[in-house]
Structure formats: C-alpha cells, structure tokens
Amino acid sequence: MPVMSDKWIKEMAVNHGMISDFVDTQIEKGILSYGVSSYGYDARVGDEFKIFTNVNNALIDPKKLPNDAFTSKKADCCIIPPNSFVLASTVEYFKIPRDVLVICLGKSTYARCGIIVNVTPLEPEWEGHVTLEFSNTTTLPVKIYANEGACQFIFLKADSECAKSYKDKKGKYMGQIGITLPKIQK
C-alpha cells in the first residue's frame, strides 16, 4: 500500500471530488497549518463543538449517550477542560475512493500541548465530515482553534479494490454532516 503524494491528492480532490473545501497549498503563517502537504492533507476543525461535561454525573455509554453529557458551542475557539474531551468535525467533506484507506494523525503543535486527536480510519467508499475527538491529557485547560489545522490525513492506495466497501456495508456513519455522536447499527 503506497502512501499517496501531494500530486495525487490534488488530482483526486480537484478532478474527482475526494475533498470538498479543498486547499491546494499549505497555509501556515500565524496559525496551525492546513491544506495539502507532501504526503497528506492537513484538515481544519470546524467552529461547532460538543464539550464533555460531567455536571450531571453522566455515564458515557457508546450504546446510549445521554443528551446532557455534552454542551454545544459554536465559536472561533474552544477551551477543553482538564482531563476531558471535545468533539468537533472537519471543515472538509471527504469521499474516499474504493481502493484507498485513510489514516489520521494529530498535529504535533497540539500534541506538544497535551492534546490527542483521535479519528478512526476512513474506509474505502466512506464519505462525510470527519468527527474529531480532542482529548486533553493535562490538568490544565487547553484551547483549540476553529478553521485551523487539526490533524493530517494520510492516503494509502491498495494494490486492488476491496471486496466489500463501507458503502456496500451501508455503514452507519455514511454521509455524516457535522459532528456525529455514537450510533449502534440497527
């Protein structure tokens, strides 16, 4: 599985719609960088956040998430409480080709501040906004910035197409818009 270059990413984004709201260069002056890089794409975090709060002693259950577990906020930045997490989504909308798997790594600038960005792999033929989880591993509040770089997506091209894609499986997160909370397949 080769890692795909900036030339391939640009071609697929511009001519095949793989990334909407695509930025074809690296934007980096005075901000957390975003846009295409040598062998990846640095996606931006949107301006809507779901901040975990334990005000109501909520139990986080992936099968039945309580409505009062999060506080919603729309802003140009978000403060993550100590030892807590925030959900957000990418500005970009992705449409993954059938012969590609995408992995994501957090930005080093956030990692150096104790923030872990977690995203599961983007499977072949999945599409949507990517829900991002920012975990604050520190004992201090940490700020994240909307419309700036959050993480890097790395595109791995398979030597052949998969037998069954995410679209074929009718995956539960197909076509998600904005922040999507946990779901259980019915």
mmCIF file of C-alpha atoms in Angstrom:
data_model
loop_
_atom_site.group_PDB
_atom_site.id
_atom_site.type_symbol
_atom_site.label_atom_id
_atom_site.label_comp_id
_atom_site.label_asym_id
_atom_site.label_seq_id
_atom_site.Cartn_x
_atom_site.Cartn_y
_atom_site.Cartn_z
ATOM 1 C CA MET A 1 0.000 0.000 0.000
ATOM 2 C CA PRO A 2 1.856 3.101 -1.131
ATOM 3 C CA VAL A 3 1.388 6.454 0.583
ATOM 4 C CA MET A 4 -0.049 8.913 -1.913
ATOM 5 C CA SER A 5 1.687 12.198 -2.765
ATOM 6 C CA ASP A 6 0.526 15.802 -2.921
ATOM 7 C CA LYS A 7 0.163 15.470 -6.723
ATOM 8 C CA TRP A 8 -2.247 12.537 -6.355
ATOM 9 C CA ILE A 9 -4.191 14.228 -3.529
ATOM 10 C CA LYS A 10 -4.634 17.404 -5.626
ATOM 11 C CA GLU A 11 -5.733 15.399 -8.684
ATOM 12 C CA MET A 12 -8.273 13.382 -6.681
ATOM 13 C CA ALA A 13 -9.612 16.421 -4.801
ATOM 14 C CA VAL A 14 -9.911 18.774 -7.763
ATOM 15 C CA ASN A 15 -10.959 16.365 -10.537
ATOM 16 C CA HIS A 16 -12.752 13.604 -8.607
ATOM 17 C CA GLY A 17 -14.271 15.409 -5.593
ATOM 18 C CA MET A 18 -12.362 13.432 -2.957
ATOM 19 C CA ILE A 19 -12.107 16.511 -0.667
ATOM 20 C CA SER A 20 -14.607 19.389 -0.699
ATOM 21 C CA ASP A 21 -13.449 22.774 0.634
ATOM 22 C CA PHE A 22 -10.014 21.582 -0.508
ATOM 23 C CA VAL A 23 -6.991 23.859 -0.005
ATOM 24 C CA ASP A 24 -4.317 23.093 -2.619
ATOM 25 C CA THR A 25 -1.359 24.567 -0.746
ATOM 26 C CA GLN A 26 -0.086 24.633 2.841
ATOM 27 C CA ILE A 27 -1.446 27.662 4.749
ATOM 28 C CA GLU A 28 0.706 28.259 7.825
ATOM 29 C CA LYS A 29 1.531 31.876 8.728
ATOM 30 C CA GLY A 30 0.415 32.685 12.295
ATOM 31 C CA ILE A 31 -1.968 29.689 12.538
ATOM 32 C CA LEU A 32 -1.996 25.912 12.918
ATOM 33 C CA SER A 33 -1.253 24.884 9.332
ATOM 34 C CA TYR A 34 -3.758 23.274 6.986
ATOM 35 C CA GLY A 35 -4.021 22.216 3.346
ATOM 36 C CA VAL A 36 -2.139 19.764 1.192
ATOM 37 C CA SER A 37 1.339 18.693 2.299
ATOM 38 C CA SER A 38 3.949 16.412 0.710
ATOM 39 C CA TYR A 39 2.193 13.134 1.567
ATOM 40 C CA GLY A 40 -1.017 14.105 3.289
ATOM 41 C CA TYR A 41 -3.757 16.631 3.845
ATOM 42 C CA ASP A 42 -3.998 18.755 6.994
ATOM 43 C CA ALA A 43 -7.714 19.199 7.683
ATOM 44 C CA ARG A 44 -9.305 22.072 9.580
ATOM 45 C CA VAL A 45 -11.563 21.776 12.599
ATOM 46 C CA GLY A 46 -14.978 23.407 12.198
ATOM 47 C CA ASP A 47 -16.494 26.004 14.520
ATOM 48 C CA GLU A 48 -19.034 23.757 16.256
ATOM 49 C CA PHE A 49 -18.017 21.844 19.365
ATOM 50 C CA LYS A 50 -19.565 19.373 21.783
ATOM 51 C CA ILE A 51 -17.769 19.711 25.107
ATOM 52 C CA PHE A 52 -17.988 16.793 27.520
ATOM 53 C CA THR A 53 -19.353 17.915 30.841
ATOM 54 C CA ASN A 54 -19.826 15.898 33.977
ATOM 55 C CA VAL A 55 -22.142 18.419 35.617
ATOM 56 C CA ASN A 56 -24.948 15.839 35.715
ATOM 57 C CA ASN A 57 -22.688 12.876 36.603
ATOM 58 C CA ALA A 58 -23.379 11.438 33.157
ATOM 59 C CA LEU A 59 -22.158 7.988 32.249
ATOM 60 C CA ILE A 60 -20.609 7.775 28.784
ATOM 61 C CA ASP A 61 -22.221 4.747 27.168
ATOM 62 C CA PRO A 62 -21.469 4.291 23.434
ATOM 63 C CA LYS A 63 -24.781 2.424 23.024
ATOM 64 C CA LYS A 64 -26.910 5.145 24.629
ATOM 65 C CA LEU A 65 -25.236 8.509 25.028
ATOM 66 C CA PRO A 66 -27.214 10.791 27.372
ATOM 67 C CA ASN A 67 -28.264 14.163 25.949
ATOM 68 C CA ASP A 68 -26.844 16.002 28.961
ATOM 69 C CA ALA A 69 -23.309 14.605 28.557
ATOM 70 C CA PHE A 70 -22.248 17.446 26.241
ATOM 71 C CA THR A 71 -22.596 21.202 25.999
ATOM 72 C CA SER A 72 -22.792 22.530 22.442
ATOM 73 C CA LYS A 73 -20.887 25.641 21.391
ATOM 74 C CA LYS A 74 -20.298 27.499 18.115
ATOM 75 C CA ALA A 75 -17.219 29.738 18.303
ATOM 76 C CA ASP A 76 -13.824 30.586 16.825
ATOM 77 C CA CYS A 77 -12.106 28.601 19.584
ATOM 78 C CA CYS A 78 -12.927 26.087 22.283
ATOM 79 C CA ILE A 79 -11.457 25.509 25.736
ATOM 80 C CA ILE A 80 -11.117 21.824 26.599
ATOM 81 C CA PRO A 81 -11.411 21.282 30.363
ATOM 82 C CA PRO A 82 -8.617 19.376 32.135
ATOM 83 C CA ASN A 83 -8.735 15.595 31.668
ATOM 84 C CA SER A 84 -11.739 15.941 29.364
ATOM 85 C CA PHE A 85 -12.549 15.900 25.674
ATOM 86 C CA VAL A 86 -14.377 17.750 22.921
ATOM 87 C CA LEU A 87 -16.000 16.522 19.726
ATOM 88 C CA ALA A 88 -15.876 18.578 16.540
ATOM 89 C CA SER A 89 -15.859 17.896 12.812
ATOM 90 C CA THR A 90 -13.678 18.750 9.874
ATOM 91 C CA VAL A 91 -14.468 21.721 7.659
ATOM 92 C CA GLU A 92 -13.692 19.427 4.723
ATOM 93 C CA TYR A 93 -16.067 16.769 3.377
ATOM 94 C CA PHE A 94 -14.328 13.579 2.213
ATOM 95 C CA LYS A 95 -15.305 10.984 -0.425
ATOM 96 C CA ILE A 96 -12.853 8.101 -0.182
ATOM 97 C CA PRO A 97 -12.170 6.029 -3.334
ATOM 98 C CA ARG A 98 -12.864 2.291 -3.272
ATOM 99 C CA ASP A 99 -9.156 1.358 -3.392
ATOM 100 C CA VAL A 100 -7.989 3.773 -0.668
ATOM 101 C CA LEU A 101 -7.774 3.632 3.142
ATOM 102 C CA VAL A 102 -7.100 6.837 5.080
ATOM 103 C CA ILE A 103 -5.464 7.128 8.485
ATOM 104 C CA CYS A 104 -5.263 10.263 10.591
ATOM 105 C CA LEU A 105 -2.678 11.639 12.997
ATOM 106 C CA GLY A 106 -2.954 14.689 15.235
ATOM 107 C CA LYS A 107 -0.935 17.855 14.653
ATOM 108 C CA SER A 108 2.354 18.000 16.545
ATOM 109 C CA THR A 109 1.560 21.515 17.815
ATOM 110 C CA TYR A 110 -1.480 20.174 19.677
ATOM 111 C CA ALA A 111 0.372 17.022 20.790
ATOM 112 C CA ARG A 112 3.019 19.237 22.411
ATOM 113 C CA CYS A 113 0.231 20.842 24.456
ATOM 114 C CA GLY A 114 -1.139 17.501 25.683
ATOM 115 C CA ILE A 115 -3.947 17.233 23.120
ATOM 116 C CA ILE A 116 -4.552 13.900 21.415
ATOM 117 C CA VAL A 117 -6.631 13.971 18.232
ATOM 118 C CA ASN A 118 -8.390 10.675 17.641
ATOM 119 C CA VAL A 119 -10.018 9.555 14.396
ATOM 120 C CA THR A 120 -10.735 6.028 13.234
ATOM 121 C CA PRO A 121 -9.605 5.071 9.694
ATOM 122 C CA LEU A 122 -11.657 6.375 6.777
ATOM 123 C CA GLU A 123 -12.681 3.197 4.999
ATOM 124 C CA PRO A 124 -12.963 2.647 1.233
ATOM 125 C CA GLU A 125 -16.020 4.469 -0.216
ATOM 126 C CA TRP A 126 -16.868 6.196 3.065
ATOM 127 C CA GLU A 127 -17.932 9.831 2.752
ATOM 128 C CA GLY A 128 -18.788 12.686 5.088
ATOM 129 C CA HIS A 129 -17.406 15.232 7.505
ATOM 130 C CA VAL A 130 -14.983 13.528 9.873
ATOM 131 C CA THR A 131 -15.916 13.656 13.557
ATOM 132 C CA LEU A 132 -12.793 14.542 15.529
ATOM 133 C CA GLU A 133 -12.162 13.849 19.197
ATOM 134 C CA PHE A 134 -9.744 16.146 21.035
ATOM 135 C CA SER A 135 -8.626 14.691 24.386
ATOM 136 C CA ASN A 136 -6.958 16.968 26.903
ATOM 137 C CA THR A 137 -4.496 14.785 28.808
ATOM 138 C CA THR A 138 -3.308 17.642 31.019
ATOM 139 C CA THR A 139 -4.508 19.030 34.340
ATOM 140 C CA LEU A 140 -4.936 22.466 32.732
ATOM 141 C CA PRO A 141 -7.498 23.826 30.247
ATOM 142 C CA VAL A 142 -6.275 23.843 26.622
ATOM 143 C CA LYS A 143 -7.543 25.957 23.708
ATOM 144 C CA ILE A 144 -8.208 24.656 20.173
ATOM 145 C CA TYR A 145 -8.872 26.938 17.210
ATOM 146 C CA ALA A 146 -11.712 26.675 14.703
ATOM 147 C CA ASN A 147 -10.903 26.889 10.981
ATOM 148 C CA GLU A 148 -7.256 25.993 11.590
ATOM 149 C CA GLY A 149 -5.341 22.745 11.172
ATOM 150 C CA ALA A 150 -6.296 19.890 13.479
ATOM 151 C CA CYS A 151 -4.883 16.690 12.022
ATOM 152 C CA GLN A 152 -3.258 15.130 8.968
ATOM 153 C CA PHE A 153 -4.933 12.540 6.751
ATOM 154 C CA ILE A 154 -2.622 10.065 5.021
ATOM 155 C CA PHE A 155 -3.963 8.252 1.958
ATOM 156 C CA LEU A 156 -2.937 4.627 1.400
ATOM 157 C CA LYS A 157 -3.693 3.136 -2.019
ATOM 158 C CA ALA A 158 -4.311 -0.629 -2.133
ATOM 159 C CA ASP A 159 -2.931 -2.880 -4.845
ATOM 160 C CA SER A 160 -6.520 -3.973 -5.615
ATOM 161 C CA GLU A 161 -10.067 -2.931 -4.740
ATOM 162 C CA CYS A 162 -11.699 -4.402 -1.653
ATOM 163 C CA ALA A 163 -14.481 -6.988 -1.986
ATOM 164 C CA LYS A 164 -16.821 -5.006 0.272
ATOM 165 C CA SER A 165 -16.552 -1.267 0.889
ATOM 166 C CA TYR A 166 -18.078 0.878 3.648
ATOM 167 C CA LYS A 167 -20.743 1.950 1.154
ATOM 168 C CA ASP A 168 -21.511 -1.697 0.298
ATOM 169 C CA LYS A 169 -21.940 -2.439 4.027
ATOM 170 C CA LYS A 170 -24.299 0.551 4.344
ATOM 171 C CA GLY A 171 -22.165 1.808 7.233
ATOM 172 C CA LYS A 172 -23.919 3.762 9.980
ATOM 173 C CA TYR A 173 -21.720 6.847 9.614
ATOM 174 C CA MET A 174 -22.080 7.158 5.823
ATOM 175 C CA GLY A 175 -22.708 10.719 4.630
ATOM 176 C CA GLN A 176 -22.471 12.322 8.065
ATOM 177 C CA ILE A 177 -22.694 16.105 8.225
ATOM 178 C CA GLY A 178 -21.071 17.961 11.110
ATOM 179 C CA ILE A 179 -20.465 16.315 14.489
ATOM 180 C CA THR A 180 -21.948 12.826 14.662
ATOM 181 C CA LEU A 181 -22.416 11.165 18.050
ATOM 182 C CA PRO A 182 -22.015 7.388 18.558
ATOM 183 C CA LYS A 183 -24.539 5.110 16.848
ATOM 184 C CA ILE A 184 -25.370 1.418 17.056
ATOM 185 C CA GLN A 185 -26.310 -0.383 13.830
ATOM 186 C CA LYS A 186 -29.962 -1.484 13.911
#
